[in-house]
CSV table of C-alpha atoms and ligand atoms in Angstrom, one decimal:
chain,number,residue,atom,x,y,z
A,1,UNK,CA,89.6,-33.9,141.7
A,2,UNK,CA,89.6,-36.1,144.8
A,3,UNK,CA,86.9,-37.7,145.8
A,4,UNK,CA,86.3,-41.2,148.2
A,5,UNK,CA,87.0,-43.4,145.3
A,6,UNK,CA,90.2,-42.6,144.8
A,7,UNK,CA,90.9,-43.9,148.2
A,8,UNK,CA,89.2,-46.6,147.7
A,9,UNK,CA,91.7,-47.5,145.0
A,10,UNK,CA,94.6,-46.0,145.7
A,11,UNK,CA,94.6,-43.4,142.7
A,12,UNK,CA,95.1,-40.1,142.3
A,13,UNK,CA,92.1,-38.6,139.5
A,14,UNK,CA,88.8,-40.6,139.7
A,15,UNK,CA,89.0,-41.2,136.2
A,16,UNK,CA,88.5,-44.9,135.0
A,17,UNK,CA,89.8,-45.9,131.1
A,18,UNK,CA,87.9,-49.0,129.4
A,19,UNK,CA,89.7,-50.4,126.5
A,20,UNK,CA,90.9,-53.4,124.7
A,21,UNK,CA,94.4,-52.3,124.8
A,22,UNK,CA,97.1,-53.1,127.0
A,23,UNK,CA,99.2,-50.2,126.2
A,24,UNK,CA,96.3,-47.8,127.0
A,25,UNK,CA,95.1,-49.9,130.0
A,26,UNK,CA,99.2,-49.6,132.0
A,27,UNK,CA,99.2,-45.8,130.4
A,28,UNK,CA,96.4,-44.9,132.1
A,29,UNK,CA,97.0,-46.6,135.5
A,30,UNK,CA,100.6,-44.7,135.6
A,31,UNK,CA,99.2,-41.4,134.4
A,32,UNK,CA,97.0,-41.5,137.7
A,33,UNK,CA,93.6,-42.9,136.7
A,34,UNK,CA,92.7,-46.7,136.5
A,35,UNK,CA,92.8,-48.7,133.9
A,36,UNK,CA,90.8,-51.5,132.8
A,37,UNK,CA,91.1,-53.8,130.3
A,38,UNK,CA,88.5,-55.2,128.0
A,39,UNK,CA,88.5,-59.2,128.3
A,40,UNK,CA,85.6,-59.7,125.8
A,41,UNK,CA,87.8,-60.1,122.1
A,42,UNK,CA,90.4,-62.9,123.9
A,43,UNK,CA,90.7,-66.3,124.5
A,44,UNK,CA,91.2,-67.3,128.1
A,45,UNK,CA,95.4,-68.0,127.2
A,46,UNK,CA,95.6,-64.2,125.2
A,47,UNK,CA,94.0,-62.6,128.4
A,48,UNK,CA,96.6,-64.2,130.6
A,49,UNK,CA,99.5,-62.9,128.2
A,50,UNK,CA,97.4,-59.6,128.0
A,51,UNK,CA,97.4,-59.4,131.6
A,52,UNK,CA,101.0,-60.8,132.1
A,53,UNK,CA,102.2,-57.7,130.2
A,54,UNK,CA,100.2,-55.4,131.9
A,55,UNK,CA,101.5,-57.0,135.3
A,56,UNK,CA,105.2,-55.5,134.3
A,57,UNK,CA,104.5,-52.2,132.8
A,58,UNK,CA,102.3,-50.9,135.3
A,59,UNK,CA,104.8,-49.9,137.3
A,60,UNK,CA,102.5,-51.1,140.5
A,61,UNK,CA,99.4,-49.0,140.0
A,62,UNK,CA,96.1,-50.5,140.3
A,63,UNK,CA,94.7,-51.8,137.0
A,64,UNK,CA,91.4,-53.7,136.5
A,65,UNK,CA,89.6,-56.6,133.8
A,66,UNK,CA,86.1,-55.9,132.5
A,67,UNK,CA,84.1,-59.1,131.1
A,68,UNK,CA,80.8,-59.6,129.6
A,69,UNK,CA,78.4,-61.5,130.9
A,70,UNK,CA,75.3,-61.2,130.1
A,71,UNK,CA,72.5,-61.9,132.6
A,72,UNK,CA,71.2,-64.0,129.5
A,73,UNK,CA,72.5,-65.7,126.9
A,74,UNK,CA,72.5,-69.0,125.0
A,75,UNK,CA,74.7,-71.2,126.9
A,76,UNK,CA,74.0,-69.6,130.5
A,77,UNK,CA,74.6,-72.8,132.9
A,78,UNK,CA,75.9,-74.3,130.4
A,79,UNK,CA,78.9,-73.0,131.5
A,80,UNK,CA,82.5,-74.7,130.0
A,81,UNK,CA,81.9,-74.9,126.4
A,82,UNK,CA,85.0,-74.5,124.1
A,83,UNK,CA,84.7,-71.6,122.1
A,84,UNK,CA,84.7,-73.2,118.9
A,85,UNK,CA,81.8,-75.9,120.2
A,86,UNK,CA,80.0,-73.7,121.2
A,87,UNK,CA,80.1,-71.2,118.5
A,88,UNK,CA,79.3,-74.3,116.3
A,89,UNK,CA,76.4,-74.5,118.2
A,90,UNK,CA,75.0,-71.2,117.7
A,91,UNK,CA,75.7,-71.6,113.7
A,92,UNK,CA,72.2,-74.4,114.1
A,93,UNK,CA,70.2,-71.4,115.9
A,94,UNK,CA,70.8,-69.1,113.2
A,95,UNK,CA,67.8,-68.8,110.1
A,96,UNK,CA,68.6,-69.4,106.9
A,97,UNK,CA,67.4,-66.2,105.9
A,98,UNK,CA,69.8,-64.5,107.4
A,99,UNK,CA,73.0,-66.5,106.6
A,100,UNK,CA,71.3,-65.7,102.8
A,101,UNK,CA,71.0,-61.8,103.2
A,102,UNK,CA,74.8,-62.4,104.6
A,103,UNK,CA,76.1,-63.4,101.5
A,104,UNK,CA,73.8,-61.3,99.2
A,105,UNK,CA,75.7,-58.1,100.9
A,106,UNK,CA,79.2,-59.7,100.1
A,107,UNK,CA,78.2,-60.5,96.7
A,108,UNK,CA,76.4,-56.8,96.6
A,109,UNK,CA,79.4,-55.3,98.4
A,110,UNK,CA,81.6,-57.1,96.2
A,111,UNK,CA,83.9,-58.5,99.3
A,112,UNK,CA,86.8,-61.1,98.3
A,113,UNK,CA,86.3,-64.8,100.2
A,114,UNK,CA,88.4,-65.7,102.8
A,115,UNK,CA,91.8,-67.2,101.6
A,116,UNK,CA,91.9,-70.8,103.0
A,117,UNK,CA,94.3,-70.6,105.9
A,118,UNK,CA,92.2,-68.1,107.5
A,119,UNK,CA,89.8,-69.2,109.7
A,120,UNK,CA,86.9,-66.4,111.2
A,121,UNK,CA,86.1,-66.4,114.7
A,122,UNK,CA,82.8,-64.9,116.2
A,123,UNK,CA,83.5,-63.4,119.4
A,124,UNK,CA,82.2,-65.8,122.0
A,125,UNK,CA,83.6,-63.6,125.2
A,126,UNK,CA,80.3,-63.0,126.2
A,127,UNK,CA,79.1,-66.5,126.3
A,128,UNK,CA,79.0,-67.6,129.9
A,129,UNK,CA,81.1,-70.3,129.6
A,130,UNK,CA,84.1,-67.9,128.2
A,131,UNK,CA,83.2,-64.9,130.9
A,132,UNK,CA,83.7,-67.2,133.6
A,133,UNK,CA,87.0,-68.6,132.1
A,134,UNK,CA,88.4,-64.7,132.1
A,135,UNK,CA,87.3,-64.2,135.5
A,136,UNK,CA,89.4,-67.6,136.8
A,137,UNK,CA,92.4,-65.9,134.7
A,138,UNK,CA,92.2,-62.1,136.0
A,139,UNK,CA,91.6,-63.1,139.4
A,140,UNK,CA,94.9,-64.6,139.3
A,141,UNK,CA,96.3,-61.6,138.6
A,142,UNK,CA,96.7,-58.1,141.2
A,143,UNK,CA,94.0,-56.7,140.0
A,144,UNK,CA,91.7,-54.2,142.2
A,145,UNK,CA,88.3,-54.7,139.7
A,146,UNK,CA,86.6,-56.7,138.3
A,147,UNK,CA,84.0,-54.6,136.0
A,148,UNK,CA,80.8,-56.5,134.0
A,149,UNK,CA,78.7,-55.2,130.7
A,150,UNK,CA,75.5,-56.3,130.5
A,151,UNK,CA,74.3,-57.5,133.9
A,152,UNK,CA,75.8,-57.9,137.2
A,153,UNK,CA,78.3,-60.5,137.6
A,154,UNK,CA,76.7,-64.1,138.9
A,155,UNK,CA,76.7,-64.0,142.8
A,156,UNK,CA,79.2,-66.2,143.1
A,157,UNK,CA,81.7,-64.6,140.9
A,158,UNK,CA,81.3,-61.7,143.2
A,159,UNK,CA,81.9,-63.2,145.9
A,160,UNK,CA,85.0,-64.6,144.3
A,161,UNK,CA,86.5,-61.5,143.3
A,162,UNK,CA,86.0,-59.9,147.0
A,163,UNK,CA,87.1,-63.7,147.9
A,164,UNK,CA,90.5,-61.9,146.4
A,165,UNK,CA,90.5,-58.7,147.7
A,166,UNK,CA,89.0,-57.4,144.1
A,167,UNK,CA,86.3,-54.3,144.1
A,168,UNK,CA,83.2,-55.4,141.7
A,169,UNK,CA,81.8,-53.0,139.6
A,170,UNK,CA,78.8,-53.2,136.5
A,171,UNK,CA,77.7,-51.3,134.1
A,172,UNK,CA,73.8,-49.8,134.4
A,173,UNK,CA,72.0,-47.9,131.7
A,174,UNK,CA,68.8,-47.6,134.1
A,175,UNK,CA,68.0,-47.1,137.7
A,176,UNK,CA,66.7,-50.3,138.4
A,177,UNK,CA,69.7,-52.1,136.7
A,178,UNK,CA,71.9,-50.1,139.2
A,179,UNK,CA,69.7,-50.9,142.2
A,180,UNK,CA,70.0,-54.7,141.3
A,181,UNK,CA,73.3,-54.5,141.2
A,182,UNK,CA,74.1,-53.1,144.5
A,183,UNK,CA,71.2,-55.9,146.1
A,184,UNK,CA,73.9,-58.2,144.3
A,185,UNK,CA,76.8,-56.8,146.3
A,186,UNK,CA,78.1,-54.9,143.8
A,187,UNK,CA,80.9,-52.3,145.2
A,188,UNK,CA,80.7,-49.4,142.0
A,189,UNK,CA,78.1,-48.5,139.9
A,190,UNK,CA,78.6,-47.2,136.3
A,191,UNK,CA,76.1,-45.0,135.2
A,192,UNK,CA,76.3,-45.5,131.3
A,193,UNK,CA,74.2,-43.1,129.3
A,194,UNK,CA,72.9,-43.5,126.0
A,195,UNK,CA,75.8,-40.8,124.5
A,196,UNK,CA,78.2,-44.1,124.7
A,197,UNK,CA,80.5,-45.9,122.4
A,198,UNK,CA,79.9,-50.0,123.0
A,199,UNK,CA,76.9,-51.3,123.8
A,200,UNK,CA,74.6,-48.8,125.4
A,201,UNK,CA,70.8,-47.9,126.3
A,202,UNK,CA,68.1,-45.1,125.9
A,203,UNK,CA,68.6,-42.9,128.9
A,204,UNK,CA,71.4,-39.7,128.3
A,205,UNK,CA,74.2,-39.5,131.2
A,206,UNK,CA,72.7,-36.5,132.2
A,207,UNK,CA,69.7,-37.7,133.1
A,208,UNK,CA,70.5,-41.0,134.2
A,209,UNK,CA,73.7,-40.0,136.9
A,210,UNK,CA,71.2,-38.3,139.2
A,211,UNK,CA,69.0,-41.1,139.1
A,212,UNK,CA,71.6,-43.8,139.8
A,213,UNK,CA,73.0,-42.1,142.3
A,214,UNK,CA,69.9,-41.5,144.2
A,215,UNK,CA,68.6,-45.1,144.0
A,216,UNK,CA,71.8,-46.3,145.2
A,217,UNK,CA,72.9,-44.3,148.3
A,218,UNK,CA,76.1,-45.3,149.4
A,219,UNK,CA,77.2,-47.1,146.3
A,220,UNK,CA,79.9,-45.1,144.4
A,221,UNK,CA,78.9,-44.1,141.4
A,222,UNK,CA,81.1,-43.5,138.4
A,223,UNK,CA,79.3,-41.3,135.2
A,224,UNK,CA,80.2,-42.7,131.9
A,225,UNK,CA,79.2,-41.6,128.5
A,226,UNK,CA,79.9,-38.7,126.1
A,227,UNK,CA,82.9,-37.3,128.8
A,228,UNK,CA,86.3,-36.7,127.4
A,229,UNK,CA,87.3,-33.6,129.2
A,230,UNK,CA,87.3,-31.6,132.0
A,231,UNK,CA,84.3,-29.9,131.8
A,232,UNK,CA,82.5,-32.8,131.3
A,233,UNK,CA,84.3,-35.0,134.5
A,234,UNK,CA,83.0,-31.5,136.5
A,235,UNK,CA,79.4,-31.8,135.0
A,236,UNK,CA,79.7,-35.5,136.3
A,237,UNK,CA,80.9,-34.9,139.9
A,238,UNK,CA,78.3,-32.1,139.9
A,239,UNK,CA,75.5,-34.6,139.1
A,240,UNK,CA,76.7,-36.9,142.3
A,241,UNK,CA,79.2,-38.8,140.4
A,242,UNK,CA,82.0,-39.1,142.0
A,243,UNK,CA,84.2,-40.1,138.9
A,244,UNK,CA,84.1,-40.5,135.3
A,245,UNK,CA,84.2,-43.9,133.6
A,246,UNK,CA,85.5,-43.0,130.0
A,247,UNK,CA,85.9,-45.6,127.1
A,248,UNK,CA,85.7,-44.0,123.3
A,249,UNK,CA,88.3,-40.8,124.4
A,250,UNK,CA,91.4,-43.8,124.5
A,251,UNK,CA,90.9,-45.0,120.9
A,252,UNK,CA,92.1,-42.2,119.0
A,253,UNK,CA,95.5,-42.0,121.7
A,254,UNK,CA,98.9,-42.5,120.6
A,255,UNK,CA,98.8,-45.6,122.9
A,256,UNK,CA,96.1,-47.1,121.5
A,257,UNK,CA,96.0,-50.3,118.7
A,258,UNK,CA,93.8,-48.9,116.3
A,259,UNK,CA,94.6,-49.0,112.7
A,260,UNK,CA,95.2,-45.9,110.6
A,261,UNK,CA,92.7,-46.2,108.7
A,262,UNK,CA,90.1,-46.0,112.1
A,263,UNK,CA,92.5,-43.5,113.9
A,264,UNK,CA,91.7,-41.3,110.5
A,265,UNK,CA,87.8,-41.8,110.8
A,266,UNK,CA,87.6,-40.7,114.5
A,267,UNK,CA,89.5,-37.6,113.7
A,268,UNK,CA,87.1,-36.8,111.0
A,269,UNK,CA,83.5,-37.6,112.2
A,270,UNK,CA,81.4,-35.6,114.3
A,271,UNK,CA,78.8,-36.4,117.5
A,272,UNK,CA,76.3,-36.8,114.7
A,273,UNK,CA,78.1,-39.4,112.8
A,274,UNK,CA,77.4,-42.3,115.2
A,275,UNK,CA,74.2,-44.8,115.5
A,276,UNK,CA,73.0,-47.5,118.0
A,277,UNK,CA,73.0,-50.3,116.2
A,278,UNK,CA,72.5,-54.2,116.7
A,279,UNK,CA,74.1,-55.4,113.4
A,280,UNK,CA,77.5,-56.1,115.2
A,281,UNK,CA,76.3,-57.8,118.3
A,282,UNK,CA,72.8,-58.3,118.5
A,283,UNK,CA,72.8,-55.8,121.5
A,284,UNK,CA,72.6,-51.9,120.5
A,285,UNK,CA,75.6,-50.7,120.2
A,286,UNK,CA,77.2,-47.5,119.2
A,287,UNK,CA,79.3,-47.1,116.5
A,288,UNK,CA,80.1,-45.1,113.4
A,289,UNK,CA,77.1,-45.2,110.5
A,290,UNK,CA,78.3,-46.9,107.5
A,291,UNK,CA,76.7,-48.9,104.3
A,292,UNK,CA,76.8,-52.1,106.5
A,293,UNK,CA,74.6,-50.4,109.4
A,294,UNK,CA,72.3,-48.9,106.8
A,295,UNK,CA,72.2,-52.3,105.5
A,296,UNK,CA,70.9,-53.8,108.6
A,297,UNK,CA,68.2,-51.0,108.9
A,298,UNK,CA,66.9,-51.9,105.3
A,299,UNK,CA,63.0,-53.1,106.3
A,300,UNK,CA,63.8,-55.4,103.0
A,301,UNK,CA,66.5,-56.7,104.9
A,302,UNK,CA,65.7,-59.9,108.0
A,303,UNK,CA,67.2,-57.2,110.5
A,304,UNK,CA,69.5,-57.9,113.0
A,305,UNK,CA,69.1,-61.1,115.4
A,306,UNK,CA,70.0,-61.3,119.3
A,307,UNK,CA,73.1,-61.4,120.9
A,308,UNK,CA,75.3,-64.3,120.3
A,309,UNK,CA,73.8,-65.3,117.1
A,310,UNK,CA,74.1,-62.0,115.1
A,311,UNK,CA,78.1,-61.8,116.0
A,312,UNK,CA,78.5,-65.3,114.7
A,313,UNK,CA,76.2,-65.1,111.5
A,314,UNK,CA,78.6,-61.8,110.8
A,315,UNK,CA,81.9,-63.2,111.9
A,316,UNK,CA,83.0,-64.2,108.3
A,317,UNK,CA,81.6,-61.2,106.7
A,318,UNK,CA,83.6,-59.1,109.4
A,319,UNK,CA,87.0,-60.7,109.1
A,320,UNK,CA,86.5,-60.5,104.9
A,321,UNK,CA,85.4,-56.8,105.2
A,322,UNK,CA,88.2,-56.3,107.6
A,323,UNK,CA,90.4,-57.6,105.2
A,324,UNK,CA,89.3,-54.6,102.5
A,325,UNK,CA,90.0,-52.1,104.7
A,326,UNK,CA,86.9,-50.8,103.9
A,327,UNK,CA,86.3,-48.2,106.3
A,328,UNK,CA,82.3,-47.6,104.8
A,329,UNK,CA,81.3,-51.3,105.8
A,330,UNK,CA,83.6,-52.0,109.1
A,331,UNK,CA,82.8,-52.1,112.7
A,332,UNK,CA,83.9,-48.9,114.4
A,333,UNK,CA,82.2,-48.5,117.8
A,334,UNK,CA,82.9,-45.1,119.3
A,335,UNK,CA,80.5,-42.6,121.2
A,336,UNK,CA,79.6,-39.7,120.3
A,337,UNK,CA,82.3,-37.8,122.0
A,338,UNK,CA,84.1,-39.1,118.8
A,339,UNK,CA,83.0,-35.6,117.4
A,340,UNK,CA,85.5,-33.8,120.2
A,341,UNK,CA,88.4,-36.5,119.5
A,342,UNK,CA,90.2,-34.3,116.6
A,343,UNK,CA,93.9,-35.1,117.3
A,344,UNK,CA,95.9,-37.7,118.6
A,345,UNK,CA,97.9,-37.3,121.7
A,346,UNK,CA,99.0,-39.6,124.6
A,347,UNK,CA,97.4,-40.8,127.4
A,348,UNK,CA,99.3,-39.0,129.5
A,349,UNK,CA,98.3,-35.6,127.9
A,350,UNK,CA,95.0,-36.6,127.3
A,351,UNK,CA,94.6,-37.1,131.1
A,352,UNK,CA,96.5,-33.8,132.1
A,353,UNK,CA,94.3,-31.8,130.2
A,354,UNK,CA,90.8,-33.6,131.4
A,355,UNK,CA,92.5,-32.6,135.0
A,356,UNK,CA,93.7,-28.9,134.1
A,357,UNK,CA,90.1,-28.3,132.8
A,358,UNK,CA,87.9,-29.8,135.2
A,359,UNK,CA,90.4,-27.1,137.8
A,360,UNK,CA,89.3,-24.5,135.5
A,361,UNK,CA,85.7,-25.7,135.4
A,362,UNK,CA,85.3,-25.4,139.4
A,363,UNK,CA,88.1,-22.4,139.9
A,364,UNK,CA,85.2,-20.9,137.3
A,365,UNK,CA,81.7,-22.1,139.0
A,366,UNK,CA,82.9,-20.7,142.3
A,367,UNK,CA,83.7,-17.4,140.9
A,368,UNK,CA,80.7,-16.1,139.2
A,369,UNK,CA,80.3,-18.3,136.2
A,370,UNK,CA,82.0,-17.0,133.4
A,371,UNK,CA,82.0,-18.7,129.7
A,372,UNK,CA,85.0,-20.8,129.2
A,373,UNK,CA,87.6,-19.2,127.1
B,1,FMN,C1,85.1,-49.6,121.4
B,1,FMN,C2,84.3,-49.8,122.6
B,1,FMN,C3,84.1,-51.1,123.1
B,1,FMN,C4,83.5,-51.3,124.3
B,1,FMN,N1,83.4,-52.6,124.9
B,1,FMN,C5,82.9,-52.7,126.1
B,1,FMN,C6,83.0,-54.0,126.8
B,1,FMN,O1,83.5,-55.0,126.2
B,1,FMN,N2,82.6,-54.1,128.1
B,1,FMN,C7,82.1,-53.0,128.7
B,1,FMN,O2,81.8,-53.1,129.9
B,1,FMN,N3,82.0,-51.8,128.1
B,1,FMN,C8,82.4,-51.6,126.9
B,1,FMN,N4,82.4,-50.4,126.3
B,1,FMN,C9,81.7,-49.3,127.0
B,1,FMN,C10,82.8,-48.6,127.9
B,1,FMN,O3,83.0,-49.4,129.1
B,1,FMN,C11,82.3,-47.3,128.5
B,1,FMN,O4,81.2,-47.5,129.3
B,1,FMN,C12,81.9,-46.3,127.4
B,1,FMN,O5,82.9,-46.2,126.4
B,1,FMN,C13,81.8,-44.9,128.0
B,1,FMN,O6,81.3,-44.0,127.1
B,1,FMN,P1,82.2,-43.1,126.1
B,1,FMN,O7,82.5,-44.1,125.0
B,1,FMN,O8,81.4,-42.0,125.7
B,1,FMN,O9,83.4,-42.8,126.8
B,1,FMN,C14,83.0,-50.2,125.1
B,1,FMN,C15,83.1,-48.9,124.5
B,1,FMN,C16,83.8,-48.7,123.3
B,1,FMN,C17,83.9,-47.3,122.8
């Protein structure tokens, strides 16, 4: 399963873990691959304590940080705000429509208020302001990349990163986003398809690898979207790939911080059981289809807005639904590779077995092509 990347970071499978967990992140750096953790749900202090953590338990393996920031948003050059300035901010941009339908589905959905000590907070990681704080903190940690969603990072946080020695990579859902990215120096391309968990676009991974890879000879390029095992790391590498970037697989691990509750709904649902959807974000995003993203389809309904307002309109609504526990109106993002995540098990055998089968897969493809057994 070698292939040039791994040199490039020092690792021994070419298989790169996204998540919001620390334990998952250091798992997956010491079971071989490279994990990177998502900055976007922490303040600029949690991400330094997040990052501390990871620091000692990675037993010196290469890790990375992934932040959000979009090529637009409401604050870009208005870099700086506070978090809760500026998502005070984005309250005035927001109709009142909407704050309206808000409250109609808590009163419809019959969701308990708030108890006064608890205060809701919109993520605001993806505000520029809040990106460019995480990038100050995580390049003052070892890390060996910095990764970006939605756009690549601002020239001069690229240059910062390989200021530090730090590989840059960014996310692309189309061709043209991957050939921007590497006119902005951007060292690793990840070819998202539209099979992922998290935000994602229109084009499937198997259409879009070769087409990444093609318009960006030379760039490494890392297929991400709907793989979770072996077969599927081989069907990457065969499209020019030459790793897989993986995100939904972790959230069902025995590492990982999800709740019961969500553990138990990835176990049960199926690849059909997942929608894009902007209600969360204001960015498509996959998750699992529940009454809240049925609400949000509703034509009665205002729809969704744009990304930061529709996170901050919801953020209230989300922490009281959270709350509940109420698995038919929460936020679970997952891909659709949810439908082949039926068990938990741990990073480390989760890995193992992506790396025994993707062996089989080629021991198989050079001997006459057999069905898997
Ligand atoms: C729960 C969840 C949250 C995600 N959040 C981010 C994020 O903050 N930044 C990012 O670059 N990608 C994010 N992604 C996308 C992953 O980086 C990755 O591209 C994707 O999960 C790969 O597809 P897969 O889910 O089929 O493995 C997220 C994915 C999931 C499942």
């Amino acid at each position: 399963m070698h292939t040039p990347i791994c040199d490039l970071f020092g690792i021994e499978y070419p298989i790169f873990a996204f998540s919001h967990c620390r334990d998952v992140v250091a798992a997956v750096s010491r079971a071989g691959g490279l994990g990177v953790l998502g900055a976007v749900g922490f303040s600029a202090e949690q991400l330094d304590i997040e990052l501390s953590w990871i620091d000692e338990h990675v037993d010196g393996m290469p890790y990375g940080v992934d932040t959000v920031m979009p090529a637009k948003s409401v604050d870009t050059g208005g870099g700086g705000d506070d978090p809760d300035d500026l998502a005070a901010r984005i309250r005035t941009m927001i109709p009142s429509e909407h704050w309206e339908y808000v409250d109609e589905l808590m009163d419809r959905f019959d969701i308990p208020p708030l108890p006064d000590d608890v205060e809701p907070h919109g993520v605001v990681g993806w505000a520029e302001g809040v990106a460019r704080a995480h990038v100050e903190i995580a390049l003052a940690h070892p890390i060996a990349l910095l990764a970006n969603a939605l756009g690549s990072p601002p020239p001069d946080v690229v240059d910062q990163a390989h200021d530090h020695g730090v590989k840059v990579a960014a996310l692309a859902g189309k061709a043209q986003h991957a050939e921007r990215h590497v006119n902005n120096g951007v060292d690793v391309i990840v070819a998202q398809g539209h099979e992922a968990g998290g935000h994602t676009g229109e084009v499937t991974t198997m259409v879009l690898v070769p087409e990444v890879v093609d318009a960006c000879e030379g760039t490494p390029v890392l297929a991400a979207g709907g793989i979770g095992r072996g077969r599927q790391v081989a069907a990457a590498m065969s499209l020019g790939a030459q790793g897989a970037w993986t995100g939904s697989l972790w959230l069902a691990s025995a590492e990982s911080n999800s709740g019961p509750e969500t553990i138990d709904r990835y176990l049960a649902a199926t690849s059909s059981d997942t929608v894009r959807t902007r209600c969360f974000t204001g960015k498509p995003a996959r998750a699992l289809r529940n009454t809240w993203t049925e609400a949000w389809e509703d034509p009665s309904g205002p729809g969704p807005l744009g990304m930061p307002l529709q996170n901050i309109l919801t953020a209230e609504a989300n922490a009281r639904i959270n709350r509940t526990h109420r698995s038919d109106l929460g936020f679970v993002p997952v891909g659709q590779i949810v439908g082949s995540m039926n068990k938990v098990k741990s990073v480390r055998d989760l890995m193992f077995e992506m790396v025994e089968e993707y062996i089989e897969t080629v021991e198989r493809m050079h001997s006459g092509m057999t069905a898997p057994t």
